[in-house]
């Protein structure tokens, strides 16, 4: 008999809220975390706005020792540790301090790149013949698995401790990897999530590609406009999201609070064939990913109440909606509600899927669907496919039972998860 897999803990470090309470308040009330960035202006970026979590020195000190912070320069690890430990505590799990690891618990925590600012700092020291002054934590901060290594050590995890990397689909894929491991009986619980560094050395390539918003530098909160006719590209963002994924039996045994259930999902690639490329999705693969996720979850397309889309505010938004209508065989007024968190956070790249999954689960658990800010002028190609009432502008009280969350990334990679409100 297939194991039931549930979510027992949530954590987040998002541009519009650090911590579940602040984040939940922000998404319900349409609060944006996108701000003008002086550094991007000084570096003459076309896009001079960004979404970055606001982390105080006091908050850092709650998660890192003074010794750990000495020479520490990795925003991605910072965000990931904050979100990961919050999720762990939120799940009511202890932080092991004895010599025996927790063999039943692990982490799959994704990352795009790690410690790019630390890399830059190290390169300068090497060029100035100061290699011996690099410090003892350079490797841990700059290896891609740095985030899972930090979390594994802080939490004493003895099961699989690894980092996945799949562009913008990273976070959603990490949750599916955790789900699969628990389904296979290889772990009782996995801390799943992803993180993304802040700063110009992450975002410069996208600015050079001219896919970032450059028309709203004077109005940052209006800059991210998924599904809008006046969308002009995505706003770069960063942060981390984390979820404790757990076998239902283990969760019930320890009396854990349960946020939602994962019914199933799918991960695939378009192989950069047909319409797919490094930067463009293969629509056939996107549709297969969605339909396979529905089949794997054991539901029908008509059961989906809402979609938390990828929807980055680029020219591909209309194509994504078209793919959803074809995969679900639902359009017009029959289409589910759909929203994009990126209107409030920007595109958090490798962290996007996990932060947005946290938002999806909160909607199920608290009974609401958050609104799409900056979408008063729905793109006509979208309104020709689905009823505009399905793209709500303000949060509504609702009782969604099933939400589909999808992420589509560079390299023509896709991931889709089906979340359900938990019922015994």
Short mmCIF file of C-alpha atoms in Angstrom, two decimals:
data_model
loop_
_atom_site.label_atom_id
_atom_site.label_comp_id
_atom_site.label_asym_id
_atom_site.label_seq_id
_atom_site.Cartn_x
_atom_site.Cartn_y
_atom_site.Cartn_z
CA UNK A 1 0.00 0.00 0.00
CA UNK A 2 1.34 3.42 -0.97
CA UNK A 3 2.51 5.57 1.93
CA UNK A 4 0.72 8.86 2.55
CA UNK A 5 3.09 11.81 2.70
CA UNK A 6 2.31 15.03 4.53
CA UNK A 7 3.79 18.44 5.34
CA UNK A 8 4.38 19.08 9.03
CA UNK A 9 6.58 22.19 9.04
CA UNK A 10 7.07 25.39 7.06
CA UNK A 11 9.81 28.02 6.98
CA UNK A 12 10.55 30.96 4.74
CA UNK A 13 12.91 33.85 4.11
CA UNK A 14 11.17 35.78 1.34
CA UNK A 15 11.54 39.35 0.05
CA UNK A 16 8.14 40.24 1.51
CA UNK A 17 8.40 38.36 4.76
CA UNK A 18 10.94 36.48 6.85
CA UNK A 19 9.16 33.88 8.95
CA UNK A 20 5.81 32.21 8.29
CA UNK A 21 3.71 34.72 10.23
CA UNK A 22 5.10 37.76 8.42
CA UNK A 23 5.03 36.02 5.05
CA UNK A 24 1.43 34.84 5.43
CA UNK A 25 0.34 38.36 6.37
CA UNK A 26 2.16 39.77 3.33
CA UNK A 27 0.66 37.44 0.73
CA UNK A 28 -2.85 37.86 2.11
CA UNK A 29 -2.55 41.65 1.95
CA UNK A 30 -0.67 42.04 -1.31
CA UNK A 31 2.46 43.39 0.36
CA UNK A 32 5.41 43.61 -2.00
CA UNK A 33 9.04 42.91 -1.14
CA UNK A 34 10.42 44.55 -4.28
CA UNK A 35 12.59 47.59 -3.63
CA UNK A 36 14.94 49.94 -5.43
CA UNK A 37 18.51 48.63 -5.28
CA UNK A 38 21.22 51.30 -5.17
CA UNK A 39 23.96 48.80 -6.02
CA UNK A 40 22.22 47.82 -9.24
CA UNK A 41 21.93 51.51 -10.14
CA UNK A 42 25.62 52.09 -9.46
CA UNK A 43 26.50 49.11 -11.66
CA UNK A 44 24.31 50.52 -14.44
CA UNK A 45 21.89 47.62 -14.61
CA UNK A 46 18.86 48.17 -16.81
CA UNK A 47 16.73 46.67 -14.02
CA UNK A 48 17.47 48.51 -10.78
CA UNK A 49 14.84 46.87 -8.57
CA UNK A 50 14.98 43.52 -6.79
CA UNK A 51 13.41 41.37 -4.12
CA UNK A 52 15.69 40.52 -1.18
CA UNK A 53 14.79 39.22 2.29
CA UNK A 54 15.43 41.77 5.01
CA UNK A 55 17.76 40.07 7.50
CA UNK A 56 18.98 41.93 10.59
CA UNK A 57 22.21 41.21 12.44
CA UNK A 58 20.10 40.17 15.42
CA UNK A 59 18.28 37.58 13.33
CA UNK A 60 21.55 36.20 11.95
CA UNK A 61 22.80 35.72 15.49
CA UNK A 62 19.81 33.49 16.26
CA UNK A 63 20.94 30.96 13.66
CA UNK A 64 24.73 31.28 13.52
CA UNK A 65 27.41 31.48 16.19
CA UNK A 66 29.82 34.39 16.32
CA UNK A 67 32.56 32.06 15.08
CA UNK A 68 30.45 30.91 12.13
CA UNK A 69 29.72 34.50 11.12
CA UNK A 70 33.41 35.38 11.06
CA UNK A 71 34.26 35.59 7.36
CA UNK A 72 30.75 34.46 6.40
CA UNK A 73 29.58 35.84 3.05
CA UNK A 74 26.94 33.59 1.51
CA UNK A 75 23.42 35.00 1.36
CA UNK A 76 22.03 31.74 -0.05
CA UNK A 77 23.23 29.69 2.90
CA UNK A 78 22.01 32.41 5.25
CA UNK A 79 18.49 32.35 3.82
CA UNK A 80 18.41 28.55 3.61
CA UNK A 81 19.49 28.01 7.19
CA UNK A 82 16.92 30.53 8.49
CA UNK A 83 14.08 28.95 6.48
CA UNK A 84 15.18 25.37 7.13
CA UNK A 85 15.54 25.68 10.89
CA UNK A 86 12.26 27.57 11.14
CA UNK A 87 10.51 24.71 9.31
CA UNK A 88 12.16 22.14 11.57
CA UNK A 89 11.10 23.95 14.74
CA UNK A 90 7.68 24.66 13.24
CA UNK A 91 7.27 20.89 12.82
CA UNK A 92 7.93 20.42 16.54
CA UNK A 93 11.14 18.51 15.91
CA UNK A 94 14.12 18.64 18.28
CA UNK A 95 17.57 19.81 17.25
CA UNK A 96 19.86 16.91 18.12
CA UNK A 97 22.81 17.81 20.34
CA UNK A 98 24.04 14.31 21.17
CA UNK A 99 26.58 12.26 19.24
CA UNK A 100 24.01 10.06 17.51
CA UNK A 101 22.56 11.48 14.26
CA UNK A 102 18.86 11.25 13.49
CA UNK A 103 19.01 8.31 11.07
CA UNK A 104 15.37 8.70 10.03
CA UNK A 105 15.66 12.34 8.93
CA UNK A 106 17.50 14.00 6.06
CA UNK A 107 17.42 17.00 3.76
CA UNK A 108 17.11 17.68 0.05
CA UNK A 109 17.80 21.39 -0.17
CA UNK A 110 18.39 22.87 -3.60
CA UNK A 111 20.58 25.71 -4.77
CA UNK A 112 21.39 27.43 -8.04
CA UNK A 113 24.84 28.67 -7.09
CA UNK A 114 26.33 29.04 -3.64
CA UNK A 115 28.38 31.82 -2.12
CA UNK A 116 29.08 33.77 -5.29
CA UNK A 117 30.15 36.80 -3.24
CA UNK A 118 32.52 34.54 -1.31
CA UNK A 119 33.90 33.31 -4.64
CA UNK A 120 34.54 36.89 -5.71
CA UNK A 121 36.20 37.73 -2.41
CA UNK A 122 38.38 34.61 -2.71
CA UNK A 123 39.43 35.35 -6.28
CA UNK A 124 40.71 38.78 -5.28
CA UNK A 125 42.71 37.31 -2.39
CA UNK A 126 44.21 34.64 -4.65
CA UNK A 127 45.16 37.24 -7.26
CA UNK A 128 46.80 39.31 -4.50
CA UNK A 129 48.79 36.23 -3.38
CA UNK A 130 46.83 35.93 -0.12
CA UNK A 131 45.66 32.34 -0.54
CA UNK A 132 46.55 31.48 3.07
CA UNK A 133 44.20 34.20 4.27
CA UNK A 134 41.12 32.73 2.62
CA UNK A 135 39.89 31.21 5.88
CA UNK A 136 38.64 27.77 6.77
CA UNK A 137 35.03 28.10 5.56
CA UNK A 138 35.53 29.02 1.89
CA UNK A 139 34.86 25.50 0.64
CA UNK A 140 31.73 25.04 2.79
CA UNK A 141 30.35 28.40 1.66
CA UNK A 142 31.03 27.97 -2.04
CA UNK A 143 30.31 24.30 -2.74
CA UNK A 144 26.87 23.84 -4.25
CA UNK A 145 25.89 21.48 -1.42
CA UNK A 146 26.93 24.03 1.19
CA UNK A 147 23.33 24.68 2.21
CA UNK A 148 22.47 21.00 2.81
CA UNK A 149 25.79 20.50 4.61
CA UNK A 150 25.09 23.41 6.98
CA UNK A 151 21.54 22.21 7.68
CA UNK A 152 22.64 18.60 8.07
CA UNK A 153 25.17 19.61 10.69
CA UNK A 154 22.98 22.04 12.58
CA UNK A 155 20.11 19.55 12.79
CA UNK A 156 22.13 16.34 13.19
CA UNK A 157 20.57 14.66 10.16
CA UNK A 158 21.66 11.07 9.53
CA UNK A 159 19.63 10.19 6.44
CA UNK A 160 20.29 11.51 2.93
CA UNK A 161 21.79 15.02 2.98
CA UNK A 162 22.02 16.45 -0.52
CA UNK A 163 21.53 19.45 -2.77
CA UNK A 164 19.73 19.36 -6.12
CA UNK A 165 20.02 22.02 -8.80
CA UNK A 166 17.55 22.42 -11.63
CA UNK A 167 17.34 26.16 -12.38
CA UNK A 168 13.94 27.69 -11.55
CA UNK A 169 12.42 24.23 -10.97
CA UNK A 170 14.91 23.46 -8.16
CA UNK A 171 12.62 23.96 -5.16
CA UNK A 172 9.65 22.09 -6.61
CA UNK A 173 11.94 19.26 -7.69
CA UNK A 174 13.45 19.06 -4.17
CA UNK A 175 10.00 18.50 -2.68
CA UNK A 176 9.31 15.73 -5.20
CA UNK A 177 12.68 14.11 -4.42
CA UNK A 178 11.79 14.13 -0.73
CA UNK A 179 8.34 12.72 -1.48
CA UNK A 180 9.83 9.90 -3.56
CA UNK A 181 12.36 8.95 -0.86
CA UNK A 182 9.69 8.74 1.80
CA UNK A 183 7.38 6.80 -0.55
CA UNK A 184 10.21 4.32 -1.07
CA UNK A 185 10.52 3.80 2.68
CA UNK A 186 14.07 5.18 2.77
CA UNK A 187 13.32 7.97 5.26
CA UNK A 188 10.62 9.03 7.70
CA UNK A 189 11.04 12.72 7.09
CA UNK A 190 12.99 15.04 4.81
CA UNK A 191 13.56 18.76 5.15
CA UNK A 192 12.94 19.87 1.56
CA UNK A 193 13.43 23.28 0.03
CA UNK A 194 15.73 25.52 -1.91
CA UNK A 195 17.64 28.76 -1.64
CA UNK A 196 18.96 31.47 -3.91
CA UNK A 197 21.74 34.03 -3.42
CA UNK A 198 21.17 37.78 -3.70
CA UNK A 199 23.16 40.31 -5.65
CA UNK A 200 24.44 41.57 -8.97
CA UNK A 201 26.74 38.63 -9.65
CA UNK A 202 23.69 36.35 -9.72
CA UNK A 203 21.40 38.73 -11.59
CA UNK A 204 23.77 40.30 -14.15
CA UNK A 205 23.39 37.52 -16.70
CA UNK A 206 19.61 37.92 -16.77
CA UNK A 207 19.94 41.68 -17.10
CA UNK A 208 22.29 41.11 -20.04
CA UNK A 209 19.70 38.78 -21.61
CA UNK A 210 17.19 41.67 -21.40
CA UNK A 211 14.59 39.51 -19.71
CA UNK A 212 14.36 41.72 -16.59
CA UNK A 213 11.93 44.57 -15.96
CA UNK A 214 13.51 47.97 -16.66
CA UNK A 215 10.48 50.26 -16.94
CA UNK A 216 9.57 50.48 -13.28
CA UNK A 217 12.79 51.56 -11.57
CA UNK A 218 10.91 54.57 -10.14
CA UNK A 219 7.98 52.38 -9.00
CA UNK A 220 9.51 49.17 -7.64
CA UNK A 221 6.33 47.63 -6.27
CA UNK A 222 4.70 47.86 -9.70
CA UNK A 223 7.63 46.25 -11.49
CA UNK A 224 6.65 42.57 -11.29
CA UNK A 225 3.55 42.08 -13.43
CA UNK A 226 2.77 38.42 -14.18
CA UNK A 227 -0.03 37.91 -16.72
CA UNK A 228 -0.30 41.68 -17.28
CA UNK A 229 -0.48 43.34 -20.70
CA UNK A 230 2.15 45.82 -19.46
CA UNK A 231 4.58 43.20 -18.13
CA UNK A 232 8.12 44.05 -19.22
CA UNK A 233 10.17 41.17 -17.85
CA UNK A 234 10.84 39.62 -14.47
CA UNK A 235 12.18 41.30 -11.36
CA UNK A 236 15.13 39.37 -9.87
CA UNK A 237 14.62 38.05 -6.37
CA UNK A 238 16.17 35.77 -3.76
CA UNK A 239 15.42 33.94 -0.54
CA UNK A 240 14.56 30.43 0.62
CA UNK A 241 11.57 28.24 1.36
CA UNK A 242 11.50 25.04 3.42
CA UNK A 243 8.99 22.28 4.14
CA UNK A 244 9.24 19.27 6.44
CA UNK A 245 7.95 16.36 4.35
CA UNK A 246 6.98 13.38 6.50
CA UNK A 247 5.46 9.94 6.36
CA UNK A 248 1.91 10.25 7.71
CA UNK A 249 2.32 7.37 10.15
CA UNK A 250 5.45 8.94 11.67
CA UNK A 251 3.73 12.34 11.90
CA UNK A 252 0.68 10.91 13.66
CA UNK A 253 2.85 8.85 15.98
CA UNK A 254 4.55 11.96 17.34
CA UNK A 255 1.34 14.04 17.36
CA UNK A 256 2.55 16.52 14.75
CA UNK A 257 0.34 19.26 13.33
CA UNK A 258 -0.25 18.64 9.63
CA UNK A 259 -0.41 21.48 7.11
CA UNK A 260 -1.31 19.55 3.96
CA UNK A 261 -0.84 16.30 2.09
CA UNK A 262 1.24 15.71 -1.03
CA UNK A 263 -0.77 13.52 -3.38
CA UNK A 264 1.97 13.19 -5.98
CA UNK A 265 3.63 15.00 -8.82
CA UNK A 266 5.93 14.77 -11.79
CA UNK A 267 9.33 15.97 -12.98
CA UNK A 268 10.44 15.91 -16.61
CA UNK A 269 12.34 17.72 -19.36
CA UNK A 270 11.54 18.77 -22.89
CA UNK A 271 15.03 17.78 -23.93
CA UNK A 272 15.45 21.13 -25.71
CA UNK A 273 13.71 19.54 -28.67
CA UNK A 274 10.79 20.82 -30.71
CA UNK A 275 9.83 24.23 -29.33
CA UNK A 276 12.13 23.73 -26.33
CA UNK A 277 15.55 25.35 -25.90
CA UNK A 278 17.85 26.43 -23.10
CA UNK A 279 15.52 29.36 -22.38
CA UNK A 280 12.18 28.34 -23.92
CA UNK A 281 9.83 25.56 -22.81
CA UNK A 282 8.83 22.59 -24.90
CA UNK A 283 5.05 22.91 -24.55
CA UNK A 284 4.48 19.20 -25.09
CA UNK A 285 6.78 18.44 -22.12
CA UNK A 286 5.08 21.05 -19.93
CA UNK A 287 1.67 19.57 -20.66
CA UNK A 288 2.96 16.02 -20.06
CA UNK A 289 4.44 17.10 -16.73
CA UNK A 290 1.08 18.47 -15.59
CA UNK A 291 -0.97 15.50 -16.82
CA UNK A 292 1.52 13.00 -15.37
CA UNK A 293 1.37 14.82 -12.01
CA UNK A 294 -2.42 14.54 -12.00
CA UNK A 295 -2.26 10.85 -12.88
CA UNK A 296 0.42 10.19 -10.25
CA UNK A 297 -1.70 11.96 -7.64
CA UNK A 298 -4.72 9.81 -8.45
CA UNK A 299 -7.05 12.72 -9.15
CA UNK A 300 -8.78 14.17 -12.19
CA UNK A 301 -8.09 17.60 -13.68
CA UNK A 302 -11.54 18.75 -12.58
CA UNK A 303 -10.51 18.26 -8.93
CA UNK A 304 -8.00 21.13 -9.02
CA UNK A 305 -9.36 24.24 -7.30
CA UNK A 306 -6.39 26.54 -7.84
CA UNK A 307 -3.03 26.74 -9.58
CA UNK A 308 0.08 28.42 -8.27
CA UNK A 309 1.84 29.00 -11.56
CA UNK A 310 5.40 29.71 -12.59
CA UNK A 311 4.34 32.92 -14.42
CA UNK A 312 7.40 35.17 -14.39
CA UNK A 313 6.00 38.30 -16.13
CA UNK A 314 7.71 37.59 -19.44
CA UNK A 315 6.26 36.94 -22.89
CA UNK A 316 5.93 33.25 -21.94
CA UNK A 317 3.07 33.85 -19.46
CA UNK A 318 0.39 33.48 -22.16
CA UNK A 319 2.00 30.26 -23.38
CA UNK A 320 2.00 28.87 -19.83
CA UNK A 321 -1.73 29.57 -19.50
CA UNK A 322 -2.34 27.91 -22.86
CA UNK A 323 -0.39 24.85 -21.68
CA UNK A 324 -2.48 24.65 -18.51
CA UNK A 325 -5.74 24.86 -20.49
CA UNK A 326 -4.63 22.04 -22.78
CA UNK A 327 -3.23 19.84 -20.01
CA UNK A 328 -6.34 20.23 -17.85
CA UNK A 329 -8.79 20.42 -20.76
CA UNK A 330 -10.35 23.33 -18.90
CA UNK A 331 -10.75 26.89 -20.12
CA UNK A 332 -13.00 29.92 -19.84
CA UNK A 333 -15.05 29.94 -16.66
CA UNK A 334 -14.27 26.26 -16.05
CA UNK A 335 -10.59 27.06 -15.44
CA UNK A 336 -9.32 27.00 -11.82
CA UNK A 337 -8.19 30.14 -10.00
CA UNK A 338 -4.57 30.91 -10.85
CA UNK A 339 -2.03 33.15 -9.14
CA UNK A 340 1.64 34.04 -9.22
CA UNK A 341 3.57 34.90 -6.07
CA UNK A 342 6.17 36.66 -8.23
CA UNK A 343 3.96 39.75 -8.36
CA UNK A 344 5.01 40.35 -4.72
CA UNK A 345 8.47 38.77 -4.49
CA UNK A 346 9.95 38.93 -7.96
CA UNK A 347 11.44 35.81 -9.46
CA UNK A 348 13.53 34.15 -6.74
CA UNK A 349 15.17 31.82 -9.30
CA UNK A 350 16.37 28.60 -7.61
CA UNK A 351 14.38 29.53 -4.48
CA UNK A 352 11.16 30.27 -6.35
CA UNK A 353 9.60 26.79 -6.30
CA UNK A 354 10.05 26.28 -2.56
CA UNK A 355 8.89 29.75 -1.50
CA UNK A 356 5.86 29.44 -3.77
CA UNK A 357 5.11 25.95 -2.43
CA UNK A 358 5.04 27.39 1.08
CA UNK A 359 2.52 29.94 -0.19
CA UNK A 360 0.44 27.19 -1.81
CA UNK A 361 0.33 25.16 1.40
CA UNK A 362 -0.62 28.22 3.48
CA UNK A 363 -3.59 28.80 1.18
CA UNK A 364 -4.82 25.26 1.81
CA UNK A 365 -4.21 25.35 5.52
CA UNK A 366 -5.66 28.82 6.18
CA UNK A 367 -8.42 28.82 3.57
CA UNK A 368 -7.68 31.65 1.15
CA UNK A 369 -6.42 32.35 -2.36
CA UNK A 370 -4.06 35.31 -2.63
CA UNK A 371 -4.49 37.96 -5.27
CA UNK A 372 -2.36 38.86 -8.25
CA UNK A 373 -1.06 42.39 -7.74
CA UNK A 374 -0.24 44.53 -10.79
CA UNK A 375 -2.60 42.57 -13.03
CA UNK A 376 -5.48 45.01 -13.50
CA UNK A 377 -4.73 44.87 -17.24
CA UNK A 378 -4.84 41.13 -17.87
CA UNK A 379 -3.06 40.25 -21.10
CA UNK A 380 -5.63 39.84 -23.90
CA UNK A 381 -4.06 36.54 -25.00
CA UNK A 382 -4.81 35.21 -21.51
CA UNK A 383 -8.34 36.60 -21.28
CA UNK A 384 -9.05 34.87 -24.61
CA UNK A 385 -8.20 31.54 -22.94
CA UNK A 386 -9.63 31.84 -19.41
CA UNK A 387 -12.25 33.96 -17.71
CA UNK A 388 -10.62 37.06 -16.15
CA UNK A 389 -12.45 36.29 -12.89
CA UNK A 390 -10.03 33.38 -12.42
CA UNK A 391 -7.14 35.84 -12.10
CA UNK A 392 -8.18 37.54 -8.89
CA UNK A 393 -6.58 40.86 -7.97
CA UNK A 394 -7.26 40.72 -4.22
CA UNK A 395 -7.16 37.86 -1.73
CA UNK A 396 -10.43 36.01 -1.35
CA UNK A 397 -11.69 33.81 1.45
CA UNK A 398 -11.95 30.37 -0.02
CA UNK A 399 -11.60 26.75 0.94
CA UNK A 400 -9.42 25.23 -1.77
CA UNK A 401 -9.06 21.49 -1.42
CA UNK A 402 -6.45 20.80 -4.08
CA UNK A 403 -3.78 23.15 -5.46
CA UNK A 404 -1.38 22.38 -8.30
CA UNK A 405 2.06 24.02 -8.08
CA UNK A 406 4.38 24.03 -11.07
CA UNK A 407 7.82 25.41 -11.93
CA UNK A 408 9.49 25.56 -15.31
CA UNK A 409 13.20 26.35 -15.64
CA UNK A 410 16.19 27.10 -17.84
CA UNK A 411 17.36 23.98 -19.60
CA UNK A 412 13.75 23.07 -20.49
CA UNK A 413 13.05 21.38 -17.13
CA UNK A 414 9.65 21.06 -15.44
CA UNK A 415 8.19 20.06 -12.09
CA UNK A 416 4.60 19.90 -10.85
CA UNK A 417 3.24 18.93 -7.42
CA UNK A 418 -0.34 18.30 -6.31
CA UNK A 419 -1.04 19.51 -2.75
CA UNK A 420 -4.25 18.64 -0.88
CA UNK A 421 -5.85 19.92 2.29
CA UNK A 422 -5.21 17.21 4.88
CA UNK A 423 -8.07 14.96 5.92
CA UNK A 424 -7.65 11.81 8.00
#
